[in-house]
Short mmCIF file of C-alpha atoms in Angstrom, two decimals:
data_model
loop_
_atom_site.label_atom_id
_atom_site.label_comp_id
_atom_site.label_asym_id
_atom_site.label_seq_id
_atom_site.Cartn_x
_atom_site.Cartn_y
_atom_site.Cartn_z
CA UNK X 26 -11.86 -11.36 31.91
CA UNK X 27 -12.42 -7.93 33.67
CA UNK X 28 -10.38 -5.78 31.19
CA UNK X 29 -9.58 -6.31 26.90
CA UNK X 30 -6.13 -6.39 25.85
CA UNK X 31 -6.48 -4.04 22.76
CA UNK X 32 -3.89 -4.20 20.44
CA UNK X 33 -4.14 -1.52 17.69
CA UNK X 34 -3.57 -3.93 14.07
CA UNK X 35 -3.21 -0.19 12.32
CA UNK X 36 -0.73 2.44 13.16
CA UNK X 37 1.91 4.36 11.74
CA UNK X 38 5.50 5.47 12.62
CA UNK X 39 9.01 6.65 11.02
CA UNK X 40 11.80 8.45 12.01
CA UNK X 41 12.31 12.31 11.67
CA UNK X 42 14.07 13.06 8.40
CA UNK X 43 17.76 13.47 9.73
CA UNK X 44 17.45 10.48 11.77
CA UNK X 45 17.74 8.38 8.91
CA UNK X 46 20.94 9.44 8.44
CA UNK X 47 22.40 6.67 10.70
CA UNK X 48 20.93 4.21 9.47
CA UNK X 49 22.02 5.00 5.87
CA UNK X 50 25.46 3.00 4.59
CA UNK X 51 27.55 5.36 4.59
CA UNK X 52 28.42 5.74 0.82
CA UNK X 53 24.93 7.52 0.37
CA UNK X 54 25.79 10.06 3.23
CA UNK X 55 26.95 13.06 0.97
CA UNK X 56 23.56 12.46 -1.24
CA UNK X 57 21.52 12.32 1.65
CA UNK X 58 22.75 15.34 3.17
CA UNK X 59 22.40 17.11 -0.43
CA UNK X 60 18.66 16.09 -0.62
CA UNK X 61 17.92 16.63 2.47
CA UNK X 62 18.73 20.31 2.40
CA UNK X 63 16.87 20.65 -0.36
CA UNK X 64 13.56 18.50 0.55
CA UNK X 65 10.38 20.23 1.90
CA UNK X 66 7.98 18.10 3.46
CA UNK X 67 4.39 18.49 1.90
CA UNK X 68 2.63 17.16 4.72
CA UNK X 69 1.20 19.81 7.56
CA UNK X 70 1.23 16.91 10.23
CA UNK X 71 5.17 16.21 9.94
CA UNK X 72 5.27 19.65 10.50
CA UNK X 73 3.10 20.26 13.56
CA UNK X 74 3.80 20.20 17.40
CA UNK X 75 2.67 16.98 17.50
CA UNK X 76 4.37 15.02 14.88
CA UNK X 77 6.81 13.47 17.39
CA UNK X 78 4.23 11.28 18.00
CA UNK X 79 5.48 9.08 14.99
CA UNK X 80 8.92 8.78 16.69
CA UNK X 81 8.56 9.79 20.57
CA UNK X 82 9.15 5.96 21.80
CA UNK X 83 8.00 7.49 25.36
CA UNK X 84 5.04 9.56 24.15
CA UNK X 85 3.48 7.09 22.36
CA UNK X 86 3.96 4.32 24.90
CA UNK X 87 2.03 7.37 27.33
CA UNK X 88 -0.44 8.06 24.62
CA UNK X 89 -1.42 4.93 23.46
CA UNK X 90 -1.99 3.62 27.54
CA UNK X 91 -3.86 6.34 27.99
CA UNK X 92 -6.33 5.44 25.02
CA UNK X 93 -6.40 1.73 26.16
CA UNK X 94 -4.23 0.20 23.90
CA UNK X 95 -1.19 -2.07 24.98
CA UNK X 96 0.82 -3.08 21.76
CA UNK X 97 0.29 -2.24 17.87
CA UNK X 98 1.77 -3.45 14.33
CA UNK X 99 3.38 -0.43 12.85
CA UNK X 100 3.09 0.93 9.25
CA UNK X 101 5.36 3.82 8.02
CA UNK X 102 4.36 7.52 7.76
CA UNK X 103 7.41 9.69 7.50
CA UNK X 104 9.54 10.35 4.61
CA UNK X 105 12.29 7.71 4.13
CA UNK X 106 15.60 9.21 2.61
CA UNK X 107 15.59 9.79 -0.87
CA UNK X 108 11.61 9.70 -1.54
CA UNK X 109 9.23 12.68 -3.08
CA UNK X 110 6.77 12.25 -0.40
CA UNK X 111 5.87 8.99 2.09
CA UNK X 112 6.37 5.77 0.77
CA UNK X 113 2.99 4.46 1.17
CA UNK X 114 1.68 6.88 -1.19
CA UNK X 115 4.78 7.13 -3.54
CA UNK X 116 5.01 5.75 -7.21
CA UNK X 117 7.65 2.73 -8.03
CA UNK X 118 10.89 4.10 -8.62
CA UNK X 119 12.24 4.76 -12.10
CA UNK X 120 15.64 2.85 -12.57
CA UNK X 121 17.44 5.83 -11.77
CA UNK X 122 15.87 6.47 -8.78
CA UNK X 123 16.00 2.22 -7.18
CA UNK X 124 19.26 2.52 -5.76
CA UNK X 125 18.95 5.09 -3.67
CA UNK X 126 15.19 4.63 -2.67
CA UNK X 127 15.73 1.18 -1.86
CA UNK X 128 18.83 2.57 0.20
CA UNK X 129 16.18 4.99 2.17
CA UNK X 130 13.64 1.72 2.63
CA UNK X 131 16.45 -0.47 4.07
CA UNK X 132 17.55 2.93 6.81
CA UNK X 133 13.73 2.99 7.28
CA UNK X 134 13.78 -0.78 8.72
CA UNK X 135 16.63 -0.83 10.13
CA UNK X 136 15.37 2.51 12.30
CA UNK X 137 12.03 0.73 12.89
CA UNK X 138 14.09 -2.51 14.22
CA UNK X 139 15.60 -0.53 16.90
CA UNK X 140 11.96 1.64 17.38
CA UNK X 141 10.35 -1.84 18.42
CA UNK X 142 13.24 -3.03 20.86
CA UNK X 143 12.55 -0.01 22.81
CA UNK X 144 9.28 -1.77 23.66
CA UNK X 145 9.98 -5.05 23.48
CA UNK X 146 6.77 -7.38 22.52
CA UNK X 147 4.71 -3.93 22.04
CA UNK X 148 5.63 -3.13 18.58
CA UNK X 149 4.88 -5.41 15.30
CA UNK X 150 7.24 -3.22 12.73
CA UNK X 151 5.88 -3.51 8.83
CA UNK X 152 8.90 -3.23 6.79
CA UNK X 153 9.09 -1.90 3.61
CA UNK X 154 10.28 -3.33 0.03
CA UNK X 155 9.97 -2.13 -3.64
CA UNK X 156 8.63 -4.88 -6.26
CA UNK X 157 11.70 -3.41 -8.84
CA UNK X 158 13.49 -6.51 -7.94
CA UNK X 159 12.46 -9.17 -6.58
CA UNK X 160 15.47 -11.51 -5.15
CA UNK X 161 16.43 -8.16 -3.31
CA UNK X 162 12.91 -8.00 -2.00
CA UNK X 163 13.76 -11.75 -0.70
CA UNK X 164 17.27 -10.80 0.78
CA UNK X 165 15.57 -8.08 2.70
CA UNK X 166 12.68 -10.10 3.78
CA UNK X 167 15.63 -12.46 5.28
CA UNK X 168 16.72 -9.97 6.70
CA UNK X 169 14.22 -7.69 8.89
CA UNK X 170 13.18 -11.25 10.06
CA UNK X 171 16.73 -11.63 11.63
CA UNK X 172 16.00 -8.15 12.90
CA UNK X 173 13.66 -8.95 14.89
CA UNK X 174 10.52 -7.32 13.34
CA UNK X 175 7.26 -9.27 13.22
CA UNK X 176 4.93 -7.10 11.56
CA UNK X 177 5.37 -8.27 8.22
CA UNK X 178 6.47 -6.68 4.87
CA UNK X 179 4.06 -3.81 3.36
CA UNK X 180 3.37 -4.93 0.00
CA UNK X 181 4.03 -1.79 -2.54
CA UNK X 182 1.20 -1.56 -4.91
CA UNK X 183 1.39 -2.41 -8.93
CA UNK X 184 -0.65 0.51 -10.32
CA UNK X 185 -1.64 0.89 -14.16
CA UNK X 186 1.00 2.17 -15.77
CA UNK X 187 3.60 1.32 -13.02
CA UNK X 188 6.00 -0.62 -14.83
CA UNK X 189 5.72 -3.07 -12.04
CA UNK X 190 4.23 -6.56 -12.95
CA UNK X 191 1.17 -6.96 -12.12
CA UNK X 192 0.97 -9.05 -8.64
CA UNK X 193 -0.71 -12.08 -9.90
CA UNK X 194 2.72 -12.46 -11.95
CA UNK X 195 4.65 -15.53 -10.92
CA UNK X 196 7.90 -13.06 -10.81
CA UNK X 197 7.07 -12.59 -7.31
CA UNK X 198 7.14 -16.31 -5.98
CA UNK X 199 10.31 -16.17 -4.67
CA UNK X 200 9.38 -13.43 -2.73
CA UNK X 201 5.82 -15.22 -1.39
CA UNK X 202 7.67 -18.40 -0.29
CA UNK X 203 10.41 -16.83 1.55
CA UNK X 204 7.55 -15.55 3.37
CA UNK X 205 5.50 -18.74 3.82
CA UNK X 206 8.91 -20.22 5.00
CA UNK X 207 9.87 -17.88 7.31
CA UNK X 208 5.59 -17.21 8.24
CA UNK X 209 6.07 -13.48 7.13
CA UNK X 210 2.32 -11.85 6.87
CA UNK X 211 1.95 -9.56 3.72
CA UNK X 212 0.26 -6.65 4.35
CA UNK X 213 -1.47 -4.34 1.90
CA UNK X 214 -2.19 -0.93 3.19
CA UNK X 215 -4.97 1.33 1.82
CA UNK X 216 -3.80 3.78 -0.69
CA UNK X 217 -0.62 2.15 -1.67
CA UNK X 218 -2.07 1.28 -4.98
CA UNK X 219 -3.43 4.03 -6.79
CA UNK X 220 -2.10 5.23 -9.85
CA UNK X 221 -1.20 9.09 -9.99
CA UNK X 222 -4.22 11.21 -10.71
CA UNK X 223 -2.82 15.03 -10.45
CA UNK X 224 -4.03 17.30 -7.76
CA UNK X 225 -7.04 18.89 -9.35
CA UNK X 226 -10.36 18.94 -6.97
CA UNK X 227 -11.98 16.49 -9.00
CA UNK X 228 -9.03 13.98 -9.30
CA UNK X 229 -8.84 14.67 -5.38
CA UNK X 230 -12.05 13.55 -5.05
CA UNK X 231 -11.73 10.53 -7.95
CA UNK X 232 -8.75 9.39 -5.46
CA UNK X 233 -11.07 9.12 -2.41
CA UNK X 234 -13.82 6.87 -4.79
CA UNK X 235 -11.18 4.69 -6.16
CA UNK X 236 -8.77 4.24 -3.73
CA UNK X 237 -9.92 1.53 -1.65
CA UNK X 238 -10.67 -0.28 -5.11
CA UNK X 239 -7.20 -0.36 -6.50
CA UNK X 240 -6.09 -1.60 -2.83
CA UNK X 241 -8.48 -4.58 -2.88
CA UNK X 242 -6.91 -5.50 -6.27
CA UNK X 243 -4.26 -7.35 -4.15
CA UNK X 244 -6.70 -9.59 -3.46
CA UNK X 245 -7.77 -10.61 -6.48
CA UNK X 246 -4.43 -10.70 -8.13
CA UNK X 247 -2.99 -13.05 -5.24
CA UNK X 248 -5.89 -15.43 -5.35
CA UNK X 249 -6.41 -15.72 -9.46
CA UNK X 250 -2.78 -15.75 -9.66
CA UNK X 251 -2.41 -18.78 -7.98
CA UNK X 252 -0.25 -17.91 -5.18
CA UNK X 253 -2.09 -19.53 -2.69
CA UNK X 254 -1.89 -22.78 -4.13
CA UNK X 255 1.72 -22.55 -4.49
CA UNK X 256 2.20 -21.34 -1.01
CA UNK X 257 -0.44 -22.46 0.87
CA UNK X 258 0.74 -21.26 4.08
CA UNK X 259 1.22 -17.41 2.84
CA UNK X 260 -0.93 -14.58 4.61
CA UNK X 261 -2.27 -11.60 3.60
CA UNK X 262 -3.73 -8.67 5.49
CA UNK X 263 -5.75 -5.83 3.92
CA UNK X 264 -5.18 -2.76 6.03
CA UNK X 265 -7.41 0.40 5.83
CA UNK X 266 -9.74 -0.64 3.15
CA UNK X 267 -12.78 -1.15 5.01
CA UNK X 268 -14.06 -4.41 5.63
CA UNK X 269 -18.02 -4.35 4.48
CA UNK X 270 -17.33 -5.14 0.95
CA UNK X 271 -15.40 -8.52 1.87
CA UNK X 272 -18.63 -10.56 1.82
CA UNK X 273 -20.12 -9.27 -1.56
CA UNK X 274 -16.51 -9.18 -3.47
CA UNK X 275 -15.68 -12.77 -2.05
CA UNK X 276 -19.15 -13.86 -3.08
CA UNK X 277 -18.32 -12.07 -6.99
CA UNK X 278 -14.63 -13.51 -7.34
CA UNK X 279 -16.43 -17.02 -6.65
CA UNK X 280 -19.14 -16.66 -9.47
CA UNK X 281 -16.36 -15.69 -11.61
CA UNK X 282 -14.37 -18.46 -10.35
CA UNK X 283 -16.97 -20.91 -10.77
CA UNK X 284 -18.23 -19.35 -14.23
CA UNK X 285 -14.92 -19.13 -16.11
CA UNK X 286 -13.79 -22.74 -14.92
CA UNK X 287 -17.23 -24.50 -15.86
CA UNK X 288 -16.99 -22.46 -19.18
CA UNK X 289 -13.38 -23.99 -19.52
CA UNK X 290 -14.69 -27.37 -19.63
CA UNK X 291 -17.26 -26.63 -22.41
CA UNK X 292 -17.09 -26.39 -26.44
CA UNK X 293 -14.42 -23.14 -27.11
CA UNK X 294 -16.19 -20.17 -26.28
CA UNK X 295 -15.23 -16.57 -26.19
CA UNK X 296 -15.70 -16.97 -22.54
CA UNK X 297 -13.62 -20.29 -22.47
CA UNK X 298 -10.41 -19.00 -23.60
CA UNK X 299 -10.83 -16.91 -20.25
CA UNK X 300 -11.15 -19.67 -17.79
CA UNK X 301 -8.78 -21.95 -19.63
CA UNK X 302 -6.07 -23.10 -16.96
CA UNK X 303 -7.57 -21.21 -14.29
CA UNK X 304 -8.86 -24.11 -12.14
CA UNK X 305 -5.19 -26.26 -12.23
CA UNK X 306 -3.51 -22.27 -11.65
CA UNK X 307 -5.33 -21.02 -8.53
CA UNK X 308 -6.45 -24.02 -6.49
CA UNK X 309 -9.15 -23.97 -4.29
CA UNK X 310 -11.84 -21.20 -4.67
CA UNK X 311 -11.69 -17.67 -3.69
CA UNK X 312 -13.61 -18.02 -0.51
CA UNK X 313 -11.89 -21.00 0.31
CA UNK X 314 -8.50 -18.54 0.23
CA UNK X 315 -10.44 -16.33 2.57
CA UNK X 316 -10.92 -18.58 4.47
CA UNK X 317 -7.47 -20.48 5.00
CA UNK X 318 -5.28 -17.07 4.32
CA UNK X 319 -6.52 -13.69 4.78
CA UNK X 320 -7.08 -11.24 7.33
CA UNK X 321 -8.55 -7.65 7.46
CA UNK X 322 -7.40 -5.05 9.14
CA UNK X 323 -10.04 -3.40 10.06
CA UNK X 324 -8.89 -0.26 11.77
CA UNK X 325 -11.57 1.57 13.25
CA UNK X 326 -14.61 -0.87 12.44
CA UNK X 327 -17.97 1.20 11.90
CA UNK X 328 -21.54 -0.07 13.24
CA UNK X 329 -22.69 -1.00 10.16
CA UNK X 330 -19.81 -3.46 9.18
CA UNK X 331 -20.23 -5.07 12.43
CA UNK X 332 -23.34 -7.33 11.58
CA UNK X 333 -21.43 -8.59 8.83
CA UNK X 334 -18.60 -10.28 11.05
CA UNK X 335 -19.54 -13.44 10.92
CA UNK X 336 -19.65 -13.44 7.21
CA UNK X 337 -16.17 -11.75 6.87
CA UNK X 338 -14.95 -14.35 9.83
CA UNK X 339 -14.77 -13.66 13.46
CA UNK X 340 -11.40 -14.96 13.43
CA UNK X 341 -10.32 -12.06 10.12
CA UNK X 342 -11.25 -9.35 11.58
CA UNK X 343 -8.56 -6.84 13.49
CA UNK X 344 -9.48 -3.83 14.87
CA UNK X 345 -6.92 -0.60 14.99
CA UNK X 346 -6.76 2.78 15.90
CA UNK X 347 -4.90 4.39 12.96
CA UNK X 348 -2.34 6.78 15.57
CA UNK X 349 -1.53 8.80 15.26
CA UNK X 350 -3.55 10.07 11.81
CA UNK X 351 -6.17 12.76 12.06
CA UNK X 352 -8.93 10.14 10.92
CA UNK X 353 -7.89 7.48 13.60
CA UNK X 354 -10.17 7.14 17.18
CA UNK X 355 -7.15 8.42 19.40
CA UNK X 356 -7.76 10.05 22.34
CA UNK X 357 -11.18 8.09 21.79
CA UNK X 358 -10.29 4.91 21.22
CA UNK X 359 -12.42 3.48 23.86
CA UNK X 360 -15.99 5.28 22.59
CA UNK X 361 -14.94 3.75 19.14
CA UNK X 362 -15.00 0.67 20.31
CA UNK X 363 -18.32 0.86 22.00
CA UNK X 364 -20.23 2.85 19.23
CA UNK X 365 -19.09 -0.09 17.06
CA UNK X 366 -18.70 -3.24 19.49
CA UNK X 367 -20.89 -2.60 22.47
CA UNK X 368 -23.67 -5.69 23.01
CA UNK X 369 -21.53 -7.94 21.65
CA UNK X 370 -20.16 -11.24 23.33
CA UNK X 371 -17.14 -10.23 25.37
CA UNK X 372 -15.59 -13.14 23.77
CA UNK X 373 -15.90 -11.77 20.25
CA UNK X 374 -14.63 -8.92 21.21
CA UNK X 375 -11.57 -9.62 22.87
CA UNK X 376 -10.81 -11.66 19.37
CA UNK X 377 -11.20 -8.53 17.42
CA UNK X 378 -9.93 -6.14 19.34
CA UNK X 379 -6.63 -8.01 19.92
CA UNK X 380 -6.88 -11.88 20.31
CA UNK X 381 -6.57 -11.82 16.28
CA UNK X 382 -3.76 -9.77 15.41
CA UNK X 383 -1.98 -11.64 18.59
CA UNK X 384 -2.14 -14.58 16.39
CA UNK X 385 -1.43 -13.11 13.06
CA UNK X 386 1.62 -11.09 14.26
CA UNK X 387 2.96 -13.34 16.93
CA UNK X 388 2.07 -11.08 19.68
CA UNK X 389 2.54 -12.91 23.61
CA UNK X 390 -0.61 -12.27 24.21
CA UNK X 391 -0.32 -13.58 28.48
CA UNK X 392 2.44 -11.12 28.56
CA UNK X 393 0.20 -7.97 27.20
CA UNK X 394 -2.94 -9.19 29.51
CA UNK X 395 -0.66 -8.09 32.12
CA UNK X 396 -0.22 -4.66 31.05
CA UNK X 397 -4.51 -4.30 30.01
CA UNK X 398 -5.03 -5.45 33.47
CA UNK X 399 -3.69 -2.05 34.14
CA UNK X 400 -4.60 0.15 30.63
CA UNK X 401 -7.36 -1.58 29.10
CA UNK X 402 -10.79 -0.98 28.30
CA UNK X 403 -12.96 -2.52 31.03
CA UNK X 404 -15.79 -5.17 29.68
CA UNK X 405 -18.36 -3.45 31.24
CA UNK X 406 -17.09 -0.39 29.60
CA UNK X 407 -17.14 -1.39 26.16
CA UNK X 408 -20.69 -3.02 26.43
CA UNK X 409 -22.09 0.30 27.27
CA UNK X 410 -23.87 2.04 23.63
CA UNK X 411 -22.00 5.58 23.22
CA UNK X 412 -24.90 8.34 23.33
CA UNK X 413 -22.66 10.97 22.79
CA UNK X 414 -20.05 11.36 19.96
CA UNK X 415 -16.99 13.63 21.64
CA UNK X 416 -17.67 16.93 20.09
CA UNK X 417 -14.27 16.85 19.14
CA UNK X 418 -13.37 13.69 17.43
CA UNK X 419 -12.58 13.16 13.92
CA UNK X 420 -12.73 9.64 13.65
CA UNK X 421 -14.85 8.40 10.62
CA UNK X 422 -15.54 6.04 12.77
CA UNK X 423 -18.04 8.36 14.56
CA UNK X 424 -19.60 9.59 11.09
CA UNK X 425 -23.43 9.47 11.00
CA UNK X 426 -25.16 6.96 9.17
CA UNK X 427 -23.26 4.71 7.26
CA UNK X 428 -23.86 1.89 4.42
CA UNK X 429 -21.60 -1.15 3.12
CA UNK X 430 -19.97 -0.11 0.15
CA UNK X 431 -19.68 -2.01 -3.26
CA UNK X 432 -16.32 -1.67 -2.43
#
């Protein structure tokens, strides 16, 4: 192995607005064209030079070569039809507004479908759904598998106050075994959970404490929930959240895994009526789930999450570079990966830096070798300590110091 085949497990694409258009039905032309006029997009990097980048097929192929990466699984980042702002980030639909946003999410796939064929074997597309519903969920999950995209579906978050059940609710089996049949990942993105806080500097700053929390939640949900041991061949892969507190929050959902289910065995206690059923609901024991069902992705890794690896699992963990945001390592891809992976074995590298999500997305991983034996990141690269941070990168990943987080 002379060069890694890097394959970027966090990205982000979407069509311009009008470009939806075509991929609308038809019967929602007239509104689209009516909100469209209307819409102004909040966000200053939809509006830059450089926001083709999300939808430049060509560009991005150049870009992404360029900074050493060969394919990548691809979560949204534009504004689908019919939405307030992107749909990561958006809050569930009233009823009024399903319809038509679920109209926008299905043009949004169906867009991304044909974004991936341009490229075929390069592109892992996430599709979206809304929770609202959940046999439509499954139709659609049917569907963008027929379509070709392998990325998974983006699981919306169930904030407080949402309206949404609450994602340990067995409403959504349906939905996790068409996915276990048809070995659909579910992904959770960063930020897709949060409940609204207003735009004041200190809810600003609230958001940037608690975000990573409410997307974790997932976790936690899935596992007590039981959905696991209903579908035991279901995955699930955190996006964007970090991956230091995986150890510590695995370790705590097993003490209160094995607390609450001893307890439940026990003369009725207050703390027994809160492990009663829990050990015939959920199965086998939180890290036991980790272990047989979860990935991270990792996106650009930091030095000190890297001694935790093992601990996480060498086989979890999937690097990306977050393209084409602001905080992701592109153009410097490459020096992110050596200020966080240089002295390791070459052969945990090459797991983390692609051999992972290559397994988890269905990536041809021979056929991508060829193209890194052209693009890639040489070994002897990569195993060379960055002195120098770019003076222009603006990567956390190149952020000074550093600690695991609680969460």
């Amino acid at each position: 192995m002379d060069r890694y085949t890097v394959i970027s497990a966090d990205c982000h694409a979407g069509a311009d607005l009008l470009d939806y258009r075509p991929y609308l039905e038809a019967k929602y032309h007239d509104d689209f064209d009516a909100w469209a006029a209307t819409y102004v997009n909040p966000y200053e990097d939809l509006l830059a030079d450089t926001a083709d980048r999300n939808w430049n097929s060509a560009r991005r192929v150049a870009e992404l070569e360029a900074d050493g990466i060969v394919a990548e699984v691809l979560f949204p980042n534009t504004i689908p039809p019919f939405f307030p702002s992107a749909s990561l980030m958006a809050p569930a639909p009233s009823q009024t507004e399903y319809e038509q946003r679920w109209a926008g999410l299905r043009a949004h796939n169906r867009w991304l479908a044909d974004f991936c064929a341009q490229v075929p074997g390069r592109r892992a597309g996430v599709a979206q759904i809304l929770l609202n519903d959940p046999a439509e969920a499954v139709r659609e999950v049917r569907r963008i598998k027929a379509a070709g995209l392998t990325g998974g579906i983006l699981l919306p978050g169930a904030p407080p106050g949402s309206g949404i059940p609450e994602l340990y609710s067995q409403v959504y089996d349906p939905l996790w075994a068409v996915c276990e049949e048809l070995d659909v990942p579910v992904n959770h993105h960063g930020g897709s959970a949060s409940p609204p806080l207003g735009d004041e500097p200190a809810a600003r700053a609230v958001f940037m404490v608690e975000t990573t929390w409410f997307s974790h939640r997932a976790l936690w949900h899935l596992v007590f929930g039981g959905a696991f041991r209903r579908h035991p061949g279901l995955k699930l892969v955190l996006t964007e959240q970090g991956s230091g507190w995986i150890p510590g929050v695995v370790e705590m959902l097993d003490y209160y895994h094995g607390r609450l289910v001893a307890a439940a065995t026990r003369a009725p206690t207050a703390e027994s009526k809160f492990g009663a059923g829990l050990a015939a609901s959920m199965g086998n024991s939180p890290s036991e789930v980790w272990r047989d069902n979860c990935y991270v992705g990792a996106s650009f890794m930091r030095p000190h999450e890297v001694p935790l690896r093992d601990r996480i699992g060498l086989d979890k963990i999937m690097w990306g570079s977050d393209y084409p945001h602001d905080e992701g390592t592109a153009p410097y891809s490459r020096e992110g990966l050596r200020i966080a992976y240089a002295g390791l074995p070459p052969e945990e590298i090459a797991a983390m830096v692609g051999g992972n999500a290559a397994r988890v997305y269905g990536f041809d991983l021979a056929a991508l070798d060829r193209i890194a034996a052209r693009v890639g990141p040489t070994v002897g690269e990569i195993a060379e300590p960055l002195k120098e941070v770019p003076p222009d990168a603006t990567s956390p990943a190149f952020a000074p110091g550093g600690s695991v987080r609680v969460w």
